[in-house]
Amino acid sequence: MNALWVIVSASFVLLLSVASIPLLNNNGNYLTYLLNWRSSSFLSEGADLLVTNGTIYTSDEAHPFADSMAIGNGRILRVGNYSSIKELAKTWTKELNLDGKIVVPGFIDSHVHFIPGGLLMALVDLRGVNTKDLFVDKIRKAVANVKHGSWLLGGGWNDDIWGGDLPMASWIDSITPHNPVWLTRMDGHMGLANTLALTLAGISRNNENPNGGAIVRDDDGEPTGLLIDSAMKLVLHHIPEATVDERREALKRASNHALKRGVTTVVDFGRYFPGASPEHSWEDFSDVYKWTDLSGNMMTRVCLFFPMETWSRLVDLMSKSGRVLSQWIYLGGVKAFADGSLGSNSALFHEPYADDPNNYGLQVVDQDGLYNMTLSSDKFGLQVSIHAIGDKANDLILDMYASLPSEKQIRDRRYRIEHAQHLAPGTVARFGEQSVIASVQPDHLLDDADSATKKIGTERAERGSYLFKSLLTNNAQLAFGSDWPVADINPLKSIRTSMKRIPPGWEKAWIPSECLCLEDALKAYTISAAHACFLDKYVGSLSPGKYADFVVLSTNSWEEFATEVNVDIEATYVGGSKAYSIKS
C-alpha cells in the first residue's frame, strides 16, 4: 500500500508539473521557474557575504534604504539593519564594511551597441574632435600605421562641435591615397568615405539615392563622401567583416568598460543600423555571446534585441529555449527604425528643418511593412522596440502601437520607443496612456542643445525636446541608457545630466522645467530599466531573491550625491563577486 501511495503521489506531482508549463508566459520557461523556486530555499544555507555599515539605496519602494544586506549563492538573501542580517552569517561568511559609503543597484544601460562599442575602442576615435585640423591630423596619424590597401575605420565625429561644417572626402583624400576610409558620425546615421572608398563602392554622380537614405552631393552633383542612413550600405558591403576573434575581444573590452562605470546589465541592440546586415546580430549571438557564456567568461548580463525583419527566427529560438538562456543572457525582443537622427537631418518631423526648409527628415522604412512586422512580432509575444527621434516619427509609432489589434485577455506588452527625443504638443501624455516605455539617453541632450536650436528653431526645440519630467508626470516609464558608442557608457554622468541639463559652455539649464530629482534618475537606470526589458524579477533593485549586482560609490553623503552627483565608482559587484575595483 505504501509503495502504491508513493507511485500515485509521484505521478500526481509529475502531472501537476507538466500542467503548470503552459501557465508560464514567454518571458520565462519551466527551468527558470524551478530555479527561482530553488532560490527561495537558500535562506537556510547562510550568507557568503555580509555588506554592512553603509547607506544602501535599494530602488525597492517598499524598503528604499538599508544599512546592511546578506548575499548567498550570488543572490540577495536579506536587506535591512545589521542586527537583522547577522544571524545569516556562517563560519565561511565574509564581510564588506562600507565605512558609511553609498551603495546603489548595478546600473542597467537600456540601449547600447555593445560589440560595435568594443570594436570602436580599437579604432580611430574621433569623439571630442573640435576642429577640422584636428580631424585631419587624427586621420594622418592613424593611416601611418595601416598597411596600403587596408581599410582605415573609425568614428565618433560630431560636426556640431567644430561649427557645423560637414566633413568631405577632400579633407582627407591627399593623406589617404592608398587606403579606403570609413568614418561614422557619432549618431551612427551618417558616415564619411574618402574618394578611394567611394570608387570601390561604385558611388558616383550617376547613383540615385536608395530608399531611406541619401548620398550627399555638392553643387555640381558630385558625391562629397557623406552617406546618410541606408545609403551607408553602399560602402559597408565592401568593408571586411570583423573576425570572430576580434568581436570576442570587443565584448571583453566593452564588458570591462561597462563594469568600470557601474553597469552590470546592458540591453544590446547589436550591430544593427540602417544599411547594416540583419545577420550581424545573429552572428554575434552565436559566435560571441553563446561562446563566451559557454566558456564561462561572461562579465555583464545582456538582454539581446534582434532586427525586426528576423522576428520569426527569434520566435523559433524562444519556443525552444525560453527567454532566459542563462544568468547572463536574456532574449529581449525585436527592433526597427522609424527615422534617422537630428544631427544628420534625417529625424522625421511634422515641420521642415529650420536650416533646410525643404527637408522634413527620412522615414527609413515603409510604414505598411513596419506595421506587418510589428503585428507578427506582437502576435507571437515578442517585445517590440522602435527607434524614433523626430516628433512625426514618434507620433507614427504611437499611432501604430494604438492600432494593433487588442486581445481579449490583456497581455503585458511593454512596447518601447527608443530615444523619443522630440515630441509634438500632446504626445507626452500618450506614452502614459498607452503604457509605452520611453527608452531615452540623457547625455544626447548635451550634444543636441545647440544643434536643435539651429536645426528646428528655438521655440520647437524648447517646447518638445528631451521631456523627461513631463513624461514621468504623465505616468510614462523612463528607461535610461547611453546609446554607446554614440555617447559613452557613464550612468553617473547621465544621471547628473538629467538633473542639471547644462550643456558644455552653458551656464543655465536647457529647459529647466524638465530636470529630474536624483531618485527618479536612479530608478530610470535601475528598477525602471529592468521593467523596460522584462528583467525586473532578476535585477534592478536590491531585493531578496534578486541577483546581488551592486555598486559602491565614493561618497558617504546622500545630500552631496543628491545635489552634485560628483562621485566616482569605487567598486562594482556582479552576483555578489567583485568585478571591478578602483583600487586594483
Coordinates of C-alpha atoms in Angstrom, one line a residue:
M1 CA 0.0 0.0 0.0
N2 CA 2.8 2.4 0.9
A3 CA 4.6 1.7 -2.4
L4 CA 1.4 2.3 -4.3
W5 CA 0.8 5.6 -2.5
V6 CA 4.4 6.7 -3.3
I7 CA 3.8 5.9 -7.0
V8 CA 0.4 7.7 -7.1
S9 CA 1.9 10.7 -5.3
A10 CA 4.8 10.9 -7.6
S11 CA 2.5 10.6 -10.6
F12 CA 0.3 13.4 -9.3
V13 CA 3.4 15.7 -8.8
L14 CA 4.6 14.9 -12.3
L15 CA 1.2 15.7 -13.8
L16 CA 0.9 18.9 -11.9
S17 CA 4.4 20.0 -13.0
V18 CA 3.6 19.3 -16.7
A19 CA 0.2 21.1 -16.4
S20 CA 2.0 24.1 -15.0
I21 CA 4.2 24.6 -18.1
P22 CA 1.5 26.4 -20.2
L23 CA 0.9 28.8 -17.4
L24 CA 4.4 30.2 -17.8
N25 CA 4.4 33.0 -20.3
N26 CA 7.0 33.7 -23.0
N27 CA 9.1 35.7 -20.6
G28 CA 10.4 32.6 -18.9
N29 CA 10.4 28.8 -19.0
Y30 CA 9.9 25.9 -16.8
L31 CA 13.6 25.5 -15.9
T32 CA 13.7 29.2 -14.9
Y33 CA 10.6 28.6 -12.7
L34 CA 12.3 25.7 -10.9
L35 CA 15.5 27.7 -10.5
N36 CA 13.5 30.6 -9.0
W37 CA 11.7 28.1 -6.7
R38 CA 15.1 26.7 -5.7
S39 CA 16.4 30.3 -4.9
S40 CA 13.6 30.8 -2.3
S41 CA 15.0 27.9 -0.2
F42 CA 18.6 29.1 0.1
L43 CA 18.0 31.3 3.1
S44 CA 18.7 28.3 5.3
E45 CA 22.2 27.9 3.7
G46 CA 23.6 31.1 5.2
A47 CA 25.3 34.1 3.7
D48 CA 28.6 34.1 1.7
L49 CA 28.9 37.9 2.1
L50 CA 27.5 40.5 4.5
V51 CA 27.6 44.1 3.2
T52 CA 27.4 46.3 6.3
N53 CA 27.7 49.9 7.7
G54 CA 26.6 51.8 4.6
T55 CA 23.8 53.7 3.0
I56 CA 22.2 51.2 0.7
Y57 CA 19.7 52.6 -1.8
T58 CA 17.6 49.6 -2.9
S59 CA 15.4 51.0 -5.7
D60 CA 12.6 49.0 -3.9
E61 CA 9.8 51.3 -3.0
A62 CA 8.7 49.0 -0.1
H63 CA 12.1 49.4 1.6
P64 CA 14.1 52.2 -0.1
F65 CA 17.0 52.3 2.3
A66 CA 19.0 49.9 4.5
D67 CA 22.4 49.8 6.1
S68 CA 23.2 46.1 5.5
M69 CA 22.4 43.2 3.3
A70 CA 23.2 39.5 3.2
I71 CA 24.2 37.7 0.0
G72 CA 24.3 33.9 -0.8
N73 CA 24.8 31.9 -4.0
G74 CA 25.0 35.2 -5.9
R75 CA 21.6 36.5 -4.8
I76 CA 20.4 38.8 -2.1
L77 CA 19.1 36.9 1.0
R78 CA 18.0 39.8 3.2
V79 CA 18.2 43.6 3.3
G80 CA 17.8 45.7 6.5
N81 CA 19.8 46.6 9.5
Y82 CA 22.8 44.7 10.8
S83 CA 21.0 43.0 13.6
S84 CA 18.5 41.5 11.1
I85 CA 21.1 40.0 8.8
K86 CA 23.9 38.9 11.1
E87 CA 22.1 35.7 12.0
L88 CA 22.7 34.6 8.4
A89 CA 26.5 34.6 9.0
K90 CA 28.3 31.3 9.0
T91 CA 31.9 30.4 9.6
W92 CA 32.8 31.0 6.0
T93 CA 30.9 34.3 5.6
K94 CA 33.0 37.3 4.6
E95 CA 32.1 40.9 5.5
L96 CA 32.3 44.0 3.4
N97 CA 32.4 47.1 5.7
L98 CA 31.3 50.1 3.7
D99 CA 32.6 52.7 6.2
G100 CA 29.4 54.7 5.5
K101 CA 29.7 54.6 1.7
I102 CA 26.6 54.7 -0.5
V103 CA 25.6 51.5 -2.4
V104 CA 23.1 51.5 -5.3
P105 CA 21.9 48.7 -7.5
G106 CA 24.0 47.8 -10.5
F107 CA 23.2 50.2 -13.3
I108 CA 21.2 48.9 -16.3
D109 CA 22.1 50.6 -19.6
S110 CA 18.9 50.4 -21.6
H111 CA 20.4 51.0 -25.0
V112 CA 23.8 50.1 -26.2
H113 CA 25.5 48.6 -29.3
F114 CA 27.9 46.6 -27.2
I115 CA 30.2 44.9 -29.7
P116 CA 30.4 47.9 -32.0
G117 CA 31.4 49.9 -29.0
G118 CA 34.1 47.4 -28.1
L119 CA 35.3 47.4 -31.7
L120 CA 35.5 51.1 -31.8
M121 CA 37.7 51.2 -28.8
A122 CA 40.4 49.7 -31.0
L123 CA 39.8 52.0 -34.0
V124 CA 40.2 55.7 -34.7
D125 CA 38.2 57.6 -32.0
L126 CA 37.1 61.0 -33.2
R127 CA 34.9 61.8 -30.2
G128 CA 35.6 65.3 -28.9
V129 CA 37.5 66.4 -32.0
N130 CA 36.6 70.1 -32.3
T131 CA 38.4 71.5 -35.3
K132 CA 38.8 70.4 -38.9
D133 CA 42.6 70.5 -38.5
L134 CA 42.5 68.1 -35.5
F135 CA 40.1 65.8 -37.5
V136 CA 42.6 65.6 -40.4
D137 CA 45.6 65.2 -38.1
K138 CA 43.9 62.2 -36.3
I139 CA 43.5 60.5 -39.7
R140 CA 47.0 61.4 -40.8
K141 CA 48.5 59.7 -37.7
A142 CA 46.2 56.7 -37.9
V143 CA 46.8 55.9 -41.5
A144 CA 50.6 55.9 -40.9
N145 CA 50.1 52.7 -39.0
V146 CA 47.9 50.9 -41.6
K147 CA 49.1 48.8 -44.5
H148 CA 48.5 50.0 -48.0
G149 CA 45.2 48.7 -49.3
S150 CA 43.7 48.1 -45.8
W151 CA 40.6 49.9 -44.6
L152 CA 41.0 52.7 -42.1
L153 CA 37.9 52.7 -39.8
G154 CA 36.8 54.9 -37.0
G155 CA 34.0 57.1 -35.8
G156 CA 32.5 59.4 -33.2
W157 CA 32.9 62.7 -35.1
N158 CA 30.4 65.5 -34.4
D159 CA 30.4 68.4 -36.8
D160 CA 28.3 70.5 -34.4
I161 CA 31.3 70.9 -32.0
W162 CA 33.6 72.4 -34.7
G163 CA 31.0 74.8 -36.1
G164 CA 28.7 72.7 -38.2
D165 CA 30.6 72.3 -41.5
L166 CA 30.2 68.7 -42.6
P167 CA 33.4 66.9 -43.4
M168 CA 34.2 65.9 -47.0
A169 CA 36.3 63.3 -48.7
S170 CA 38.5 66.2 -50.0
W171 CA 39.6 66.8 -46.4
I172 CA 41.4 63.5 -46.2
D173 CA 42.0 62.3 -49.8
S174 CA 45.5 63.7 -50.1
I175 CA 46.6 61.8 -46.9
T176 CA 44.8 58.5 -47.6
P177 CA 45.6 57.8 -51.3
H178 CA 46.3 54.1 -50.7
N179 CA 43.7 53.3 -48.1
P180 CA 39.9 53.3 -48.3
V181 CA 38.5 55.2 -45.3
W182 CA 35.1 55.0 -43.5
L183 CA 34.4 57.2 -40.5
T184 CA 30.9 57.1 -38.9
R185 CA 29.3 60.1 -37.3
M186 CA 28.6 59.9 -33.5
D187 CA 25.0 59.0 -34.0
G188 CA 25.6 56.1 -36.4
H189 CA 23.3 57.6 -39.1
M190 CA 25.9 59.2 -41.3
G191 CA 29.4 58.3 -42.4
L192 CA 32.3 59.8 -44.4
A193 CA 34.1 57.8 -47.1
N194 CA 37.2 59.0 -48.9
T195 CA 37.3 59.0 -52.7
L196 CA 39.0 55.7 -52.8
A197 CA 36.2 54.1 -50.7
L198 CA 33.6 55.7 -52.9
T199 CA 35.3 54.3 -56.0
L200 CA 35.5 50.8 -54.6
A201 CA 31.8 51.0 -53.8
G202 CA 30.9 52.2 -57.3
I203 CA 29.4 55.5 -56.0
S204 CA 29.4 58.4 -58.5
R205 CA 27.2 61.2 -59.6
N206 CA 25.1 58.7 -61.5
N207 CA 23.9 56.8 -58.4
E208 CA 20.3 57.5 -57.2
N209 CA 19.5 57.8 -53.6
P210 CA 18.4 54.5 -52.1
N211 CA 15.1 54.2 -50.3
G212 CA 15.6 55.5 -46.7
G213 CA 18.9 57.1 -47.4
A214 CA 20.8 59.8 -49.2
I215 CA 24.1 60.4 -50.9
V216 CA 25.2 63.9 -50.0
R217 CA 26.3 65.9 -53.1
D218 CA 28.0 69.2 -53.8
D219 CA 26.5 71.9 -56.0
D220 CA 27.8 70.2 -59.1
G221 CA 26.1 66.9 -58.2
E222 CA 29.3 65.1 -57.2
P223 CA 29.3 62.9 -54.0
T224 CA 31.0 64.7 -51.2
G225 CA 31.8 61.4 -49.4
L226 CA 29.0 61.6 -46.9
L227 CA 26.3 58.9 -46.8
I228 CA 23.1 59.0 -44.7
D229 CA 21.2 56.1 -43.2
S230 CA 20.5 53.3 -45.8
A231 CA 23.0 54.8 -48.3
M232 CA 25.7 53.7 -45.9
K233 CA 25.3 50.1 -47.0
L234 CA 26.8 51.0 -50.4
V235 CA 30.1 51.3 -48.6
L236 CA 29.5 48.9 -45.7
H237 CA 29.1 46.0 -48.0
H238 CA 32.8 46.4 -49.1
I239 CA 34.3 46.7 -45.7
P240 CA 35.8 43.4 -44.5
E241 CA 33.9 41.9 -41.6
A242 CA 35.5 41.9 -38.1
T243 CA 36.7 38.4 -37.4
V244 CA 35.2 36.3 -34.7
D245 CA 38.2 36.7 -32.5
E246 CA 38.1 40.5 -32.9
R247 CA 34.4 40.5 -31.9
R248 CA 35.1 38.3 -28.9
E249 CA 37.8 40.7 -27.8
A250 CA 35.5 43.6 -28.4
L251 CA 32.9 42.0 -26.0
K252 CA 35.7 41.7 -23.4
R253 CA 36.7 45.3 -23.8
A254 CA 33.1 46.5 -23.7
S255 CA 32.4 44.5 -20.6
N256 CA 35.4 45.8 -18.7
H257 CA 34.5 49.4 -19.7
A258 CA 30.9 48.9 -18.5
L259 CA 31.9 47.5 -15.2
K260 CA 34.2 50.5 -14.5
R261 CA 31.2 52.7 -14.9
G262 CA 29.0 50.6 -12.6
V263 CA 27.0 48.9 -15.4
T264 CA 26.1 45.3 -14.6
T265 CA 23.4 44.7 -17.3
V266 CA 23.1 46.1 -20.8
V267 CA 20.3 46.0 -23.3
D268 CA 22.2 45.3 -26.6
F269 CA 20.7 46.4 -29.9
G270 CA 23.8 44.9 -31.7
R271 CA 25.5 45.9 -34.9
Y272 CA 22.2 46.8 -36.5
F273 CA 22.0 50.2 -38.1
P274 CA 20.2 51.4 -41.2
G275 CA 22.1 49.8 -44.1
A276 CA 23.7 47.1 -42.0
S277 CA 23.0 43.4 -42.4
P278 CA 20.4 42.0 -40.0
E279 CA 22.6 38.9 -39.9
H280 CA 25.2 40.7 -37.7
S281 CA 23.1 40.4 -34.6
W282 CA 22.6 36.7 -35.1
E283 CA 26.3 36.1 -35.8
D284 CA 27.3 37.9 -32.6
F285 CA 24.7 35.9 -30.7
S286 CA 26.1 32.6 -31.8
D287 CA 29.7 33.3 -32.3
V288 CA 30.3 35.7 -29.5
Y289 CA 27.7 35.7 -26.7
K290 CA 26.9 32.0 -26.6
W291 CA 30.5 31.1 -27.0
T292 CA 31.6 33.4 -24.2
D293 CA 28.9 32.2 -21.9
L294 CA 29.7 28.5 -22.5
S295 CA 33.4 29.4 -21.9
G296 CA 32.4 30.8 -18.5
N297 CA 33.8 34.3 -19.4
M298 CA 30.7 36.5 -19.4
M299 CA 31.2 39.5 -17.1
T300 CA 28.0 41.6 -17.6
R301 CA 24.4 40.4 -18.1
V302 CA 23.0 41.1 -21.5
C303 CA 19.5 41.4 -22.9
L304 CA 19.6 41.0 -26.7
F305 CA 17.3 42.6 -29.2
F306 CA 17.3 41.5 -32.9
P307 CA 16.4 43.1 -36.2
M308 CA 12.6 43.1 -36.6
E309 CA 12.8 41.5 -40.1
T310 CA 14.1 38.4 -38.4
W311 CA 11.2 38.1 -35.9
S312 CA 10.3 34.6 -37.0
R313 CA 13.8 33.4 -36.2
L314 CA 13.5 34.8 -32.7
V315 CA 10.1 33.2 -32.2
D316 CA 11.6 29.8 -33.1
L317 CA 14.6 30.3 -30.8
M318 CA 12.4 31.3 -27.8
S319 CA 10.0 28.5 -28.4
K320 CA 12.9 26.1 -27.9
S321 CA 14.9 27.8 -25.2
G322 CA 12.6 30.2 -23.5
R323 CA 13.7 33.7 -22.8
V324 CA 16.3 33.0 -20.2
L325 CA 19.3 31.3 -21.7
S326 CA 21.5 31.6 -18.6
Q327 CA 22.0 34.0 -15.7
W328 CA 24.0 36.1 -18.2
I329 CA 22.0 36.1 -21.5
Y330 CA 18.3 37.0 -21.9
L331 CA 16.4 37.3 -25.1
G332 CA 14.7 40.6 -25.3
G333 CA 12.7 41.2 -28.5
V334 CA 12.9 42.9 -31.8
K335 CA 13.9 46.4 -33.0
A336 CA 13.1 48.5 -36.1
F337 CA 13.8 52.1 -37.2
A338 CA 11.2 54.8 -38.0
D339 CA 13.6 57.6 -38.9
G340 CA 17.2 58.8 -38.7
S341 CA 18.9 61.3 -36.4
L342 CA 18.7 65.0 -35.8
G343 CA 22.5 65.6 -36.4
S344 CA 22.2 64.0 -39.8
N345 CA 19.0 66.0 -40.6
S346 CA 17.2 62.7 -41.1
A347 CA 15.0 62.6 -38.0
L348 CA 11.4 62.8 -39.2
F349 CA 9.4 66.0 -38.2
H350 CA 6.0 67.4 -38.9
E351 CA 7.6 70.7 -39.8
P352 CA 10.7 71.2 -42.0
Y353 CA 14.2 71.8 -40.7
A354 CA 14.9 75.5 -40.0
D355 CA 18.3 75.2 -41.7
D356 CA 17.0 73.0 -44.6
P357 CA 13.5 74.3 -45.4
N358 CA 12.7 71.6 -48.0
N359 CA 13.7 68.7 -45.7
Y360 CA 11.3 67.0 -43.2
G361 CA 13.7 64.1 -42.5
L362 CA 13.6 60.5 -43.5
Q363 CA 11.1 57.7 -42.9
V364 CA 13.6 54.9 -43.2
V365 CA 11.2 52.0 -43.5
D366 CA 7.9 51.5 -45.4
Q367 CA 5.1 52.1 -42.9
D368 CA 3.0 49.2 -44.1
G369 CA 5.9 46.8 -43.9
L370 CA 6.7 48.1 -40.4
Y371 CA 3.1 47.6 -39.3
N372 CA 3.0 44.0 -40.7
M373 CA 6.3 43.0 -39.0
T374 CA 5.2 44.6 -35.7
L375 CA 1.9 42.9 -35.9
S376 CA 3.5 39.5 -36.4
S377 CA 6.1 40.1 -33.7
D378 CA 3.5 41.1 -31.2
K379 CA 1.2 38.3 -32.1
F380 CA 3.9 35.8 -31.1
G381 CA 4.7 37.6 -27.9
L382 CA 7.9 39.4 -28.8
Q383 CA 8.6 42.7 -27.1
V384 CA 8.7 45.4 -29.8
S385 CA 11.1 48.4 -29.7
I386 CA 11.3 51.1 -32.4
H387 CA 13.7 53.9 -32.9
A388 CA 12.0 57.3 -33.2
I389 CA 13.7 60.7 -32.8
G390 CA 11.6 63.3 -34.6
D391 CA 8.2 64.3 -33.5
K392 CA 6.4 62.9 -36.5
A393 CA 8.3 59.6 -36.2
N394 CA 7.2 59.3 -32.5
D395 CA 3.5 60.1 -33.5
L396 CA 3.6 57.5 -36.3
I397 CA 4.9 54.8 -33.9
L398 CA 2.4 55.6 -31.2
D399 CA -0.4 55.6 -33.7
M400 CA 0.8 52.2 -34.9
Y401 CA 1.0 50.7 -31.4
A402 CA -2.5 52.0 -30.7
S403 CA -3.9 50.5 -33.9
L404 CA -2.6 46.9 -33.2
P405 CA -5.5 44.5 -32.6
S406 CA -6.0 44.0 -28.9
E407 CA -6.6 40.6 -27.4
K408 CA -9.5 39.6 -25.3
Q409 CA -7.0 38.9 -22.5
I410 CA -4.8 41.9 -21.8
R411 CA -1.1 41.0 -22.2
D412 CA 1.8 42.8 -20.7
R413 CA 3.5 44.1 -23.9
R414 CA 5.8 46.8 -22.7
Y415 CA 6.2 48.4 -26.1
R416 CA 9.3 50.6 -26.3
I417 CA 10.2 53.7 -28.3
E418 CA 14.0 54.2 -28.4
H419 CA 15.2 57.8 -28.0
A420 CA 11.8 59.7 -28.1
Q421 CA 13.9 62.9 -28.3
H422 CA 11.5 65.4 -29.9
L423 CA 7.8 65.3 -29.2
A424 CA 4.8 67.3 -30.6
P425 CA 2.3 69.0 -28.2
G426 CA 0.1 66.4 -26.7
T427 CA 2.4 63.5 -27.5
V428 CA 3.9 63.2 -24.0
A429 CA 0.5 62.2 -22.5
R430 CA 0.2 59.3 -25.0
F431 CA 3.2 57.4 -23.6
G432 CA 1.5 57.1 -20.2
E433 CA -2.0 56.5 -21.7
Q434 CA -0.7 53.7 -24.0
S435 CA 1.8 52.3 -21.5
V436 CA 4.7 52.8 -23.9
I437 CA 8.2 52.9 -22.4
A438 CA 10.4 55.9 -23.3
S439 CA 13.9 54.5 -23.6
V440 CA 15.9 57.7 -23.5
Q441 CA 19.6 58.8 -23.4
P442 CA 20.2 61.9 -21.2
D443 CA 23.7 62.6 -22.5
H444 CA 22.4 63.1 -26.0
L445 CA 20.9 66.4 -24.9
L446 CA 24.4 67.7 -24.2
D447 CA 25.1 67.4 -27.9
D448 CA 21.7 68.4 -29.1
A449 CA 21.0 71.6 -27.1
D450 CA 22.9 73.9 -29.6
S451 CA 22.2 71.9 -32.7
A452 CA 18.5 71.5 -32.1
T453 CA 18.1 75.3 -31.8
K454 CA 19.8 75.7 -35.2
K455 CA 18.0 72.7 -36.9
I456 CA 14.4 73.1 -35.7
G457 CA 14.4 76.5 -34.1
T458 CA 14.3 77.7 -30.5
E459 CA 10.6 77.5 -30.0
R460 CA 10.2 74.0 -31.3
A461 CA 13.3 72.8 -29.5
E462 CA 12.4 74.2 -26.1
R463 CA 8.8 73.0 -26.4
G464 CA 9.4 69.4 -27.2
S465 CA 13.0 68.2 -26.6
Y466 CA 14.0 65.6 -24.0
L467 CA 10.9 65.9 -21.9
F468 CA 11.9 63.6 -19.1
K469 CA 10.0 65.3 -16.3
S470 CA 6.9 65.7 -18.4
L471 CA 6.9 62.0 -19.4
L472 CA 7.1 61.0 -15.7
T473 CA 4.4 63.5 -14.7
N474 CA 2.2 61.9 -17.3
N475 CA 2.7 58.4 -15.9
A476 CA 5.2 57.2 -18.5
Q477 CA 8.0 54.9 -17.6
L478 CA 11.6 56.1 -18.3
A479 CA 14.5 53.7 -19.0
F480 CA 17.9 55.4 -19.2
G481 CA 20.8 54.4 -21.3
S482 CA 23.7 55.7 -23.3
D483 CA 23.4 54.5 -26.9
W484 CA 27.1 53.7 -26.6
P485 CA 29.3 54.2 -28.6
V486 CA 27.2 57.2 -29.7
A487 CA 27.7 58.5 -26.2
D488 CA 29.9 57.0 -23.6
I489 CA 28.7 54.5 -21.0
N490 CA 28.6 56.6 -17.9
P491 CA 25.4 56.4 -15.8
L492 CA 26.7 58.8 -13.1
K493 CA 27.3 61.4 -15.8
S494 CA 23.9 60.7 -17.4
I495 CA 22.1 61.0 -14.0
R496 CA 23.8 64.3 -13.5
T497 CA 22.8 65.4 -17.0
S498 CA 19.2 64.5 -16.3
M499 CA 19.2 66.5 -13.1
K500 CA 21.2 69.6 -14.3
R501 CA 20.6 69.7 -18.1
I502 CA 23.6 72.1 -18.5
P503 CA 25.3 71.6 -21.9
P504 CA 29.0 72.4 -22.4
G505 CA 29.6 76.1 -22.4
W506 CA 26.2 76.9 -20.9
E507 CA 25.7 78.5 -17.5
K508 CA 22.0 77.6 -17.2
A509 CA 19.9 74.5 -17.7
W510 CA 18.3 73.8 -21.1
I511 CA 14.6 73.6 -20.4
P512 CA 15.0 73.6 -16.6
S513 CA 11.4 72.5 -16.0
E514 CA 12.4 69.1 -17.3
C515 CA 15.1 68.5 -14.7
L516 CA 14.7 65.3 -12.6
C517 CA 15.5 64.6 -8.9
L518 CA 18.1 62.0 -8.0
E519 CA 15.7 59.2 -7.1
D520 CA 13.8 59.5 -10.4
A521 CA 17.1 59.3 -12.3
L522 CA 18.3 56.4 -10.3
K523 CA 15.1 54.5 -10.9
A524 CA 15.4 55.1 -14.6
Y525 CA 18.8 53.4 -14.5
T526 CA 17.8 50.6 -12.2
I527 CA 14.3 49.2 -11.5
S528 CA 12.5 51.0 -14.3
A529 CA 15.2 50.0 -16.7
A530 CA 14.8 46.4 -15.6
H531 CA 11.0 46.6 -16.0
A532 CA 11.5 48.0 -19.5
C533 CA 13.1 44.8 -20.7
F534 CA 11.2 42.2 -18.5
L535 CA 14.2 41.7 -16.2
D536 CA 12.6 43.2 -13.0
K537 CA 12.3 39.7 -11.5
Y538 CA 16.0 39.3 -11.6
V539 CA 17.8 42.6 -11.4
G540 CA 17.1 46.4 -10.9
S541 CA 16.7 46.5 -7.2
L542 CA 18.4 45.2 -4.1
S543 CA 15.6 42.9 -3.1
P544 CA 15.6 39.4 -1.6
G545 CA 15.8 36.8 -4.3
K546 CA 17.4 39.0 -7.0
Y547 CA 21.0 38.8 -8.2
A548 CA 23.4 40.7 -6.0
D549 CA 24.5 43.2 -8.5
F550 CA 25.5 46.5 -6.8
V551 CA 27.8 49.5 -7.0
V552 CA 29.8 51.1 -4.2
L553 CA 30.2 54.9 -4.6
S554 CA 33.0 57.1 -3.4
T555 CA 30.8 59.3 -1.1
N556 CA 29.1 58.7 2.3
S557 CA 26.9 61.8 1.9
W558 CA 23.5 61.3 0.4
E559 CA 22.9 65.0 0.4
E560 CA 26.1 65.6 -1.7
F561 CA 25.1 62.8 -4.0
A562 CA 21.6 64.2 -4.4
T563 CA 22.8 67.8 -5.2
E564 CA 26.0 67.4 -7.1
V565 CA 26.3 63.8 -8.2
N566 CA 30.1 64.5 -8.1
V567 CA 31.1 60.9 -7.2
D568 CA 33.1 58.0 -8.6
I569 CA 32.6 54.3 -8.8
E570 CA 34.7 52.6 -6.2
A571 CA 33.7 49.0 -6.9
T572 CA 31.2 47.0 -8.9
Y573 CA 29.8 43.6 -7.8
V574 CA 28.1 41.1 -10.0
G575 CA 26.3 38.2 -8.3
G576 CA 28.0 39.2 -5.1
S577 CA 31.5 38.9 -6.5
K578 CA 33.8 41.9 -7.1
A579 CA 34.0 42.5 -10.8
Y580 CA 35.8 45.9 -10.7
S581 CA 37.6 48.0 -8.0
I582 CA 39.2 51.4 -8.4
K583 CA 41.9 50.1 -6.0
S584 CA 43.1 47.3 -8.3

